[in-house]
Coordinates of N, CA, C and O in Angstrom, one line a residue:
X1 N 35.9 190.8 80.6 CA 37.2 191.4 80.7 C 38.3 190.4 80.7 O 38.1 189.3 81.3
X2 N 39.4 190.7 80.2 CA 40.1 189.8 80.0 C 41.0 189.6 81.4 O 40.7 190.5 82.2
X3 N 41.9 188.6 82.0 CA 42.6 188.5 83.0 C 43.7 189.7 83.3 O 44.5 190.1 82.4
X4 N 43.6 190.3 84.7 CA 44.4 191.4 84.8 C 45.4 191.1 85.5 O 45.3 189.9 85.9
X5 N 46.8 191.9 86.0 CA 47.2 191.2 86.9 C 47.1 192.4 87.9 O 46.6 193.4 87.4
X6 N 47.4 192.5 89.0 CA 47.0 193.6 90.0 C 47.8 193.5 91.3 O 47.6 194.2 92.3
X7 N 48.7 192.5 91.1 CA 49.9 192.6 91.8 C 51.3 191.9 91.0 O 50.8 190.9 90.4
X8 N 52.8 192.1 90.7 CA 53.5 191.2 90.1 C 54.8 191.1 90.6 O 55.4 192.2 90.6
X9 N 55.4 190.2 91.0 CA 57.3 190.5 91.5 C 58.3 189.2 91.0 O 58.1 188.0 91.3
X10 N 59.1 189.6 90.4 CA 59.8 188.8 89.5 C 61.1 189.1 90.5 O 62.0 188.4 90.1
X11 N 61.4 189.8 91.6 CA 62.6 190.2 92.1 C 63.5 190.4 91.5 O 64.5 189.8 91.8
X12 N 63.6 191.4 90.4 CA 64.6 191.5 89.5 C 64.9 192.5 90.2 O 66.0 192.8 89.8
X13 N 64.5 193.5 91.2 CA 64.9 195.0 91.2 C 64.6 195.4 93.2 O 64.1 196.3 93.8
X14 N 65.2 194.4 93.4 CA 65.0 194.1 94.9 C 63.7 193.9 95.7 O 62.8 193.9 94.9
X15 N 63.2 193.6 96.9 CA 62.4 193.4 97.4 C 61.8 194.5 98.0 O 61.8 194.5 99.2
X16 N 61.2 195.5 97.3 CA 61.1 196.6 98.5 C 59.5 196.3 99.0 O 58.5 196.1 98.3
X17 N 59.7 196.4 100.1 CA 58.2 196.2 100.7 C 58.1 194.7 101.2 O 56.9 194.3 101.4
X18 N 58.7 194.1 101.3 CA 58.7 192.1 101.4 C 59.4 192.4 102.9 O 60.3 193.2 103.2
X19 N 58.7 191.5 103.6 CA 59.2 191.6 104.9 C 60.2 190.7 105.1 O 60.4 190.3 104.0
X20 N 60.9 190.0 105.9 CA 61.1 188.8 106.5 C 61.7 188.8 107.8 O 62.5 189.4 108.4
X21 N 60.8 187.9 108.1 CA 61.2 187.4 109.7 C 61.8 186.0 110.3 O 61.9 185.1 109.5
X22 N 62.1 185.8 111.2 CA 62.5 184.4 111.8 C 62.3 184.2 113.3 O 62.8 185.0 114.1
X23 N 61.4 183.1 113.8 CA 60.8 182.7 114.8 C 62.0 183.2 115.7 O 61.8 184.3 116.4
X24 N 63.1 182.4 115.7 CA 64.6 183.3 116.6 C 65.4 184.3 115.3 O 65.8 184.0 114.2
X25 N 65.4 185.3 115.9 CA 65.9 186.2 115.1 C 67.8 186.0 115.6 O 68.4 187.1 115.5
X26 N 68.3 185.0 115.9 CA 70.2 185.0 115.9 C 70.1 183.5 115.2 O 71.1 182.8 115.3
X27 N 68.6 182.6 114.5 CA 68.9 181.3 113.6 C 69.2 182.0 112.2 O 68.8 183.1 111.7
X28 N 70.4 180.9 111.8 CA 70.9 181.7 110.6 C 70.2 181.6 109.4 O 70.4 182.1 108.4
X29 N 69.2 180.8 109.6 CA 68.3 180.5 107.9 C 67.5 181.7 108.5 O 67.4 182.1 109.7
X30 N 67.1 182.2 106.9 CA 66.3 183.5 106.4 C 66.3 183.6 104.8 O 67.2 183.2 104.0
X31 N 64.9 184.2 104.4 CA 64.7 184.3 103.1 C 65.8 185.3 102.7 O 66.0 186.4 103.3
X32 N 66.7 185.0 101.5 CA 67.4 185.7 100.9 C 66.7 186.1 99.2 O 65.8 185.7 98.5
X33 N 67.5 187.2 99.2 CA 67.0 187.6 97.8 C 68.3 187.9 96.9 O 69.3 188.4 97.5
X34 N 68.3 187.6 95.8 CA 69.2 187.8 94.4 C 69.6 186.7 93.7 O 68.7 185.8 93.5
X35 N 71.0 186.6 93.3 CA 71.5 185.5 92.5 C 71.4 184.4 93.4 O 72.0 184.5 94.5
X36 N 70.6 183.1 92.9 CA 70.5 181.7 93.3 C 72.1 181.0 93.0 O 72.5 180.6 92.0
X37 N 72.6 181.1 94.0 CA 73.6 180.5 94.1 C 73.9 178.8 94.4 O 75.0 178.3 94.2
X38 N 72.5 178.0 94.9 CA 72.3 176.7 94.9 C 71.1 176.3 94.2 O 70.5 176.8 93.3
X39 N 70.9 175.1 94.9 CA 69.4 175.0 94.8 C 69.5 174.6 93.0 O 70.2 173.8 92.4
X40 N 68.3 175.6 92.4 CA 68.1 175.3 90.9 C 69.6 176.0 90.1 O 69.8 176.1 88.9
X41 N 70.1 176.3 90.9 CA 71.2 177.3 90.0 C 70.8 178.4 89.1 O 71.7 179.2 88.7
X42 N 69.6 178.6 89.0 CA 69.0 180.3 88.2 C 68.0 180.2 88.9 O 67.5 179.4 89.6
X43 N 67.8 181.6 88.6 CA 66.2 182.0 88.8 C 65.3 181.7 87.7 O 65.6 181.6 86.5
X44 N 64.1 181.6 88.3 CA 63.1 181.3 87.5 C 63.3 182.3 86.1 O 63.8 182.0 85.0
X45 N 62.6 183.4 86.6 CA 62.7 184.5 85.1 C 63.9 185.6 85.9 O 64.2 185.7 87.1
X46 N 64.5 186.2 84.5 CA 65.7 187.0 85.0 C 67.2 186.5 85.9 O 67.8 185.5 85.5
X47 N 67.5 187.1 86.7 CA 68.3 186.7 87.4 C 68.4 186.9 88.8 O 69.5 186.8 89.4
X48 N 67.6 187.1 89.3 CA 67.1 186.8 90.7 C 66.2 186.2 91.0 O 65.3 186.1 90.2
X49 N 66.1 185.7 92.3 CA 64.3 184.9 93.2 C 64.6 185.4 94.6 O 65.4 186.3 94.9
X50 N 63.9 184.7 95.4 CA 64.1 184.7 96.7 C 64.1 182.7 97.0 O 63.8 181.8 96.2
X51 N 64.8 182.9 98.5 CA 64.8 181.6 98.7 C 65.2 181.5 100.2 O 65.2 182.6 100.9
X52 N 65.6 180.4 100.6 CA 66.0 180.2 102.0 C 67.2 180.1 101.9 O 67.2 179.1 101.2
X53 N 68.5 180.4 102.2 CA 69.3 180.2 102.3 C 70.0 179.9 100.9 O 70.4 178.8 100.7
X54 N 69.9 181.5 99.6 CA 70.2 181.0 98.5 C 71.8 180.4 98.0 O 72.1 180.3 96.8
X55 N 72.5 180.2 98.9 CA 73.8 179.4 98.7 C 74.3 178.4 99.3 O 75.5 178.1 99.4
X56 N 72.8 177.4 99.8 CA 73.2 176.6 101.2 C 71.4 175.4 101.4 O 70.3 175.4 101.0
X57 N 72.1 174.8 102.1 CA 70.7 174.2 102.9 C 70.0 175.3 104.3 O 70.5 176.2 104.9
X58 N 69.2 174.8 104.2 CA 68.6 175.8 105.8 C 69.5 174.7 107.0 O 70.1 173.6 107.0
X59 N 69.1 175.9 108.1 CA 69.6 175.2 109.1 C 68.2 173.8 109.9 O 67.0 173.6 109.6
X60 N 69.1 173.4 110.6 CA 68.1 172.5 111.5 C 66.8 173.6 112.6 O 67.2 174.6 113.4
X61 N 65.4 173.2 112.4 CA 64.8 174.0 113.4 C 64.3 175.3 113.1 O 63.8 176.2 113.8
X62 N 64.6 175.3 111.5 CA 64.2 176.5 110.9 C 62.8 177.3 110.6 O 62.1 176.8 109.7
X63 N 62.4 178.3 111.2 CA 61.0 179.0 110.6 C 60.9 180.4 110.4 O 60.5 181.2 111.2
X64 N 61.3 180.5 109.0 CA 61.7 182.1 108.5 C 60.0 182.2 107.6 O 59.3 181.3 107.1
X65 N 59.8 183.6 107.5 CA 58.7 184.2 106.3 C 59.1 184.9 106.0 O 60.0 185.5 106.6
X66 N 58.3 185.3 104.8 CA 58.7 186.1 103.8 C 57.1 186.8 103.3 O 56.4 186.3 102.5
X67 N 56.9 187.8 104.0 CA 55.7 189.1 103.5 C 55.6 189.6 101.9 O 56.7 189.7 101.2
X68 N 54.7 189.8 101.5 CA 54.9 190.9 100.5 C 54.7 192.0 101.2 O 55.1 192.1 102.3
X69 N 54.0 192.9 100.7 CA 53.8 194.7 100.4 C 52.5 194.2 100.4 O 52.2 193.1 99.9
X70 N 51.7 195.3 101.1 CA 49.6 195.0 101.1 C 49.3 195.0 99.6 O 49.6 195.8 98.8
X71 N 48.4 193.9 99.5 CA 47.7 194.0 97.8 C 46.4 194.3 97.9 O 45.8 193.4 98.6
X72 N 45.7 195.3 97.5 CA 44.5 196.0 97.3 C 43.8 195.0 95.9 O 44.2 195.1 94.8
X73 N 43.0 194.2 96.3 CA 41.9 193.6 96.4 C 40.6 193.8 96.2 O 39.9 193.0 95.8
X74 N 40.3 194.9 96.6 CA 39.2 196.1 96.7 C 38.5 196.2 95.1 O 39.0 196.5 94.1
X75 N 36.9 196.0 95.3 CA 36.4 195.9 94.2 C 36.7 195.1 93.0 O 36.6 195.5 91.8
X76 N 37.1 193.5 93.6 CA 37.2 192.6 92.6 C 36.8 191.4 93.5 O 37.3 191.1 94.6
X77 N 35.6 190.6 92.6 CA 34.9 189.7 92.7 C 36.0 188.5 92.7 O 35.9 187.9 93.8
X78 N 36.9 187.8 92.0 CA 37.4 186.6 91.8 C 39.3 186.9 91.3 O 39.6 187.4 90.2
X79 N 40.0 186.4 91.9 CA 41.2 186.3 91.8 C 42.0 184.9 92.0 O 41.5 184.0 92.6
X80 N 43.6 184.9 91.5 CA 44.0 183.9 92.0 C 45.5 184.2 91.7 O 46.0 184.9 90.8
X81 N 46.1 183.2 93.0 CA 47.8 183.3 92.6 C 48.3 182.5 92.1 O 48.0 181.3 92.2
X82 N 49.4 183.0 91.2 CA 50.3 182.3 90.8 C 51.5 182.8 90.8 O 51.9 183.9 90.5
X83 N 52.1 181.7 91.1 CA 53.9 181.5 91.8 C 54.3 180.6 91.0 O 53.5 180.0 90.3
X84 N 56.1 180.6 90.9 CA 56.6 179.4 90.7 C 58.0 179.0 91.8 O 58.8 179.8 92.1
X85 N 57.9 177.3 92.3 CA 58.5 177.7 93.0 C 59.5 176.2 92.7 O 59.5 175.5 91.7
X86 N 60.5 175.9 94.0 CA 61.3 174.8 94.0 C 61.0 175.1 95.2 O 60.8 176.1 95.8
X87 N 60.8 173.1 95.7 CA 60.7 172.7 97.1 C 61.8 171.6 97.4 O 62.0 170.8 96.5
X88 N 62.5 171.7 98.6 CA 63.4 170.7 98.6 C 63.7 170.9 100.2 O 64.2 171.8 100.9
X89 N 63.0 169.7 100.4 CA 63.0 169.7 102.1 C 63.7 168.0 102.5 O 63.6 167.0 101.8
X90 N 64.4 168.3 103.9 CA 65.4 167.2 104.5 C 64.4 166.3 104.7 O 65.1 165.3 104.2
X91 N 63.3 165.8 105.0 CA 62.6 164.8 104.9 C 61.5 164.5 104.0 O 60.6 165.2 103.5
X92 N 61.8 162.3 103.7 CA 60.4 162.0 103.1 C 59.4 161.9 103.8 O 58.4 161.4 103.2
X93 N 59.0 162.4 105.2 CA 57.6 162.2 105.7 C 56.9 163.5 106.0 O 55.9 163.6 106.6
X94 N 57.6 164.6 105.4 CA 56.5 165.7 104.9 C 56.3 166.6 106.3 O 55.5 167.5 106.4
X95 N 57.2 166.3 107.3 CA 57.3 167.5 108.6 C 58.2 168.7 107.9 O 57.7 169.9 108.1
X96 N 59.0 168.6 107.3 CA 59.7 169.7 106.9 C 58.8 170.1 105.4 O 58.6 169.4 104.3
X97 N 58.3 171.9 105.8 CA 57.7 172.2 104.6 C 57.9 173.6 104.5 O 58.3 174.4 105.3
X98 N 57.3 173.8 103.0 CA 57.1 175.7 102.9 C 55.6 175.5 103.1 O 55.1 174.4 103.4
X99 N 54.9 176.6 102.9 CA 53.5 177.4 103.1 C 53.6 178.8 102.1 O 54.5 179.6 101.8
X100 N 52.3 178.8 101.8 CA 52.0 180.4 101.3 C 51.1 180.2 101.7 O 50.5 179.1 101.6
X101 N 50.5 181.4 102.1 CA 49.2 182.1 103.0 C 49.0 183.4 102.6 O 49.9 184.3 102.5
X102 N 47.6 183.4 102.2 CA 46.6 184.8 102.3 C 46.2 185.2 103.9 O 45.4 184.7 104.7
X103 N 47.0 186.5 103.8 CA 46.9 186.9 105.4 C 45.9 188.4 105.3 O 46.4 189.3 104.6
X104 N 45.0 188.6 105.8 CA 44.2 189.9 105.7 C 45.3 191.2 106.2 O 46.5 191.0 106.3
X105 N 44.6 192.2 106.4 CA 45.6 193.2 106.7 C 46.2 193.5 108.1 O 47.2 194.1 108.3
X106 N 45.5 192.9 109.0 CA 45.8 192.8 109.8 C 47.1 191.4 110.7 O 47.8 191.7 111.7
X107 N 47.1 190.1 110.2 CA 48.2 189.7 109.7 C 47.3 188.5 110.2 O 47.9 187.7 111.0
X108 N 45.9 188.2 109.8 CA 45.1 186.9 110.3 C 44.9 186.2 109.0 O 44.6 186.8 108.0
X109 N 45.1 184.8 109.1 CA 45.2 183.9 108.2 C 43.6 183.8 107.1 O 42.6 183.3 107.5
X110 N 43.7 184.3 106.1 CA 42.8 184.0 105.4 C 42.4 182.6 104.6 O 41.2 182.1 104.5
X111 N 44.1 181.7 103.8 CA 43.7 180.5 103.5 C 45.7 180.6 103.2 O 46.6 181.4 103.1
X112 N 45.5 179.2 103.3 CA 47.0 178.4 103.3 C 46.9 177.5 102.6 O 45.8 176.9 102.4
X113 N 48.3 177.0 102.0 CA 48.3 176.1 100.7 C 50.0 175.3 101.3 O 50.9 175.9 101.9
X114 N 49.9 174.2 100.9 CA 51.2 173.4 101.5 C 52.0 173.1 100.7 O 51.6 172.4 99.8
X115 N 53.6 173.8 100.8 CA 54.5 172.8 99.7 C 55.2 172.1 100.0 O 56.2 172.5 100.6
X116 N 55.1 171.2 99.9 CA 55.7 169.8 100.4 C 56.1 169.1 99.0 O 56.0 169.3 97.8
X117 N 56.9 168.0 100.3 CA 57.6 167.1 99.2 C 58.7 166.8 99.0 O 59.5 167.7 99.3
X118 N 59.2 165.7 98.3 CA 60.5 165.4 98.1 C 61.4 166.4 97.1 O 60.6 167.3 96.8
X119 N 62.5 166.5 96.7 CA 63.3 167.5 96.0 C 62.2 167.6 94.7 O 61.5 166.7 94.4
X120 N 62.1 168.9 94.2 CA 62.0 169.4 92.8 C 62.8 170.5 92.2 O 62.6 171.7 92.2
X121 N 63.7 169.7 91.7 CA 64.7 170.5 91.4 C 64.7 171.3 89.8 O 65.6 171.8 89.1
X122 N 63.2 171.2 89.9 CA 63.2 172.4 88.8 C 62.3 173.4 88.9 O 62.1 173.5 90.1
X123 N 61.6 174.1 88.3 CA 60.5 175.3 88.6 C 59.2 174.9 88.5 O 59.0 174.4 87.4
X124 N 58.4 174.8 89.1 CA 57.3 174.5 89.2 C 56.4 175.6 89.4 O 56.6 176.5 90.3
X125 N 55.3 175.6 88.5 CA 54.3 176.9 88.4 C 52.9 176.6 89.7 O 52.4 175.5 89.6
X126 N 52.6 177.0 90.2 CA 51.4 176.7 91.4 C 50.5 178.1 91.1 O 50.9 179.2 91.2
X127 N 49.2 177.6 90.6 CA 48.2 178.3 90.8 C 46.9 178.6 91.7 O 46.0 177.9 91.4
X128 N 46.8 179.3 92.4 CA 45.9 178.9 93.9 C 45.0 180.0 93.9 O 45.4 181.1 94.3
X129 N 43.3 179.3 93.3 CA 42.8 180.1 93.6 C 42.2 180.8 94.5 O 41.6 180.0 95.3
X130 N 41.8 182.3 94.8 CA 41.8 182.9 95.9 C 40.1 182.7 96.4 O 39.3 183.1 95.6
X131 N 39.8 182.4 97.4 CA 38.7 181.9 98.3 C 38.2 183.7 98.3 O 39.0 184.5 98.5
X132 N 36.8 184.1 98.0 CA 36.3 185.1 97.8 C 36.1 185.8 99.1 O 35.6 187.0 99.0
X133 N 36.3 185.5 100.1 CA 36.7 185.9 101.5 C 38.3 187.2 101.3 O 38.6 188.1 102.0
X134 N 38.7 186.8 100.1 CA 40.2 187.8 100.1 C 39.9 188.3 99.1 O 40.9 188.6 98.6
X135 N 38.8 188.8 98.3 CA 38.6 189.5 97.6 C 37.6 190.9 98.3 O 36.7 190.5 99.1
X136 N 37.6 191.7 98.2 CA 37.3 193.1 98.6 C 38.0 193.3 99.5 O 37.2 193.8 100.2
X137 N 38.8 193.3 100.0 CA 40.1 193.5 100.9 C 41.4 193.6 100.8 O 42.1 192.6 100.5
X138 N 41.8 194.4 101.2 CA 43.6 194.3 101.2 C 44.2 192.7 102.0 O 43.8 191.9 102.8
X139 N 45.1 192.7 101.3 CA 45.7 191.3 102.1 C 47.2 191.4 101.7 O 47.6 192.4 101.0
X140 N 48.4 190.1 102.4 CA 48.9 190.2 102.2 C 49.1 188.6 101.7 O 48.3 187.7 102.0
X141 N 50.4 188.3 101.0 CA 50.7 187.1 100.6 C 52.5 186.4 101.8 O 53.6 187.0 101.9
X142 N 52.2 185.6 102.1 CA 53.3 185.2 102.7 C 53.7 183.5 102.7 O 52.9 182.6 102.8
X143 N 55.1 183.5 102.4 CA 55.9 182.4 101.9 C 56.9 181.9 103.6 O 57.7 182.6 104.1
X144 N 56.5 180.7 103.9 CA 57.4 180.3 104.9 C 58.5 178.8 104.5 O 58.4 178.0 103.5
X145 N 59.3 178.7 105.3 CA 59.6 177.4 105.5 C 59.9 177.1 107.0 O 60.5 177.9 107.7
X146 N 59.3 175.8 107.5 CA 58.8 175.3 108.9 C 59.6 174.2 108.9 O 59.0 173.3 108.3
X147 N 60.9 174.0 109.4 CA 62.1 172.7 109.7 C 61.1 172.0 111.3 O 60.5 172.7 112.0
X148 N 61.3 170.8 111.3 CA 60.4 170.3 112.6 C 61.6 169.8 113.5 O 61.3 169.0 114.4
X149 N 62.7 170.1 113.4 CA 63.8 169.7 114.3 C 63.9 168.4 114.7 O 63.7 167.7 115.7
X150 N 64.3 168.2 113.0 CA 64.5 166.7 113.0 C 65.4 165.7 112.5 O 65.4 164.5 112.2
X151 N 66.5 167.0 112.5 CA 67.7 166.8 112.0 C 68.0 166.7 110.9 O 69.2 166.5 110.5
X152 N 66.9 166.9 110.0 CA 67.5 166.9 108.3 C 66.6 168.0 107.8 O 65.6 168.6 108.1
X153 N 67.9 168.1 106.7 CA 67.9 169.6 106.2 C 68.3 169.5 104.2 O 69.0 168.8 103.5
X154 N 67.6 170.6 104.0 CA 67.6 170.4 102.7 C 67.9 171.8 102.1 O 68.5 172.5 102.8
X155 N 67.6 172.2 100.8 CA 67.7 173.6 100.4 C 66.5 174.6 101.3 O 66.7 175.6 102.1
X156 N 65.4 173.7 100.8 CA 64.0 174.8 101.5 C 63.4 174.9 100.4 O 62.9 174.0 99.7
X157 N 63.2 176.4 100.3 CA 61.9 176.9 99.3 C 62.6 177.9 98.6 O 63.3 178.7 99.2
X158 N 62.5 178.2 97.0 CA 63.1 179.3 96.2 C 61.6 179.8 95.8 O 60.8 178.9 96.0
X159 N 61.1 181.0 95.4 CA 59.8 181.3 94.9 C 60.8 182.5 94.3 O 61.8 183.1 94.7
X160 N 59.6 182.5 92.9 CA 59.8 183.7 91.5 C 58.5 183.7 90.8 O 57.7 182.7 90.8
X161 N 58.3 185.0 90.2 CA 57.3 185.4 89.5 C 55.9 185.0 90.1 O 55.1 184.1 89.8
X162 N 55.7 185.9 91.0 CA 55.0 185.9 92.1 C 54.0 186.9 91.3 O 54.5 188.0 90.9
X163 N 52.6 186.6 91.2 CA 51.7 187.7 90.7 C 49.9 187.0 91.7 O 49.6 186.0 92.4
X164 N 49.6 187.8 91.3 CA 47.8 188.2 91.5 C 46.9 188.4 90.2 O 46.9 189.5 89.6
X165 N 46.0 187.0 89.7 CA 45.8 188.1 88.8 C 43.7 187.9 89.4 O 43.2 187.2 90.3
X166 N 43.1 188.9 88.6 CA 41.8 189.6 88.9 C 41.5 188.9 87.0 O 42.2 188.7 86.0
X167 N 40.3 188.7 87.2 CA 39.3 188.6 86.4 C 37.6 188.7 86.2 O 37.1 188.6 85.0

């Protein structure tokens, strides 16, 4: 069978179902959604993404996520994600980072992937394949950025064209 996709979000048409939270809920960094106003200056595809603070740097101390909506998994042997994203964090020694994590349904870590690194100030495609532990199960997918309060601060994390595919 050829590659399916079985989840897809380009954020062109809002986020419904995407959660977001912040460790302190009165810190002002949080995932935003729509027109990229810094950072890469567009969105990946269309004219929306999500991001941390899409008109700004994050603040110092920052730890916001970003949920999807549950993806049903159920009755497929082998899957994998692919994102595209921009990283741009206040430091070169790799404390300040994003994360995406396969979380079961219950909200327990299935497997984590690190984005790090110095600016990329263009779109970068990441493909991560899914550990067969998240396959027959619902799960969710979640996007953080983790500031280590260290006084430097950068854009963060933009993510677009966020899919699942099954084969």
């Amino acid at each position: 069978t050829a590659p399916e996709a079985v989840f897809e979000e380009g954020f062109e048409h809002g986020v419904e179902g995407w959660v977001v939270s912040r460790a302190d809920p009165n810190h002002p960094t949080r995932w935003e959604f729509g027109e990229v106003r810094g950072g890469p200056y567009s969105a990946r595809g269309g004219s929306r993404a999500c991001g941390t603070n899409l008109g700004g740097n994050y603040a110092n101390n920052a730890y916001t996520t970003l949920r999807s909506p549950l993806i049903d998994l159920t009755g497929l042997s082998h899957a994998e994600l692919s994102f595209w994203y921009i990283g741009d964090f206040g430091d070169n020694y790799g404390n300040d980072h994003g994360k995406v994590e396969v979380l079961d349904s219950g909200g327990a870590p299935l497997q984590s992937s690190r984005i790090s690194g110095l600016s990329t100030w263009f779109w970068k495609e990441r493909v991560v394949p899914l550990p067969s532990s998240t396959c027959g199960r619902q799960v969710y997918l979640q996007f953080l950025l983790d500031d280590h309060h260290d006084g430097y601060v950068s854009r963060g994390v933009y993510v677009d064209d966020v899919a699942v595919i099954a084969d």
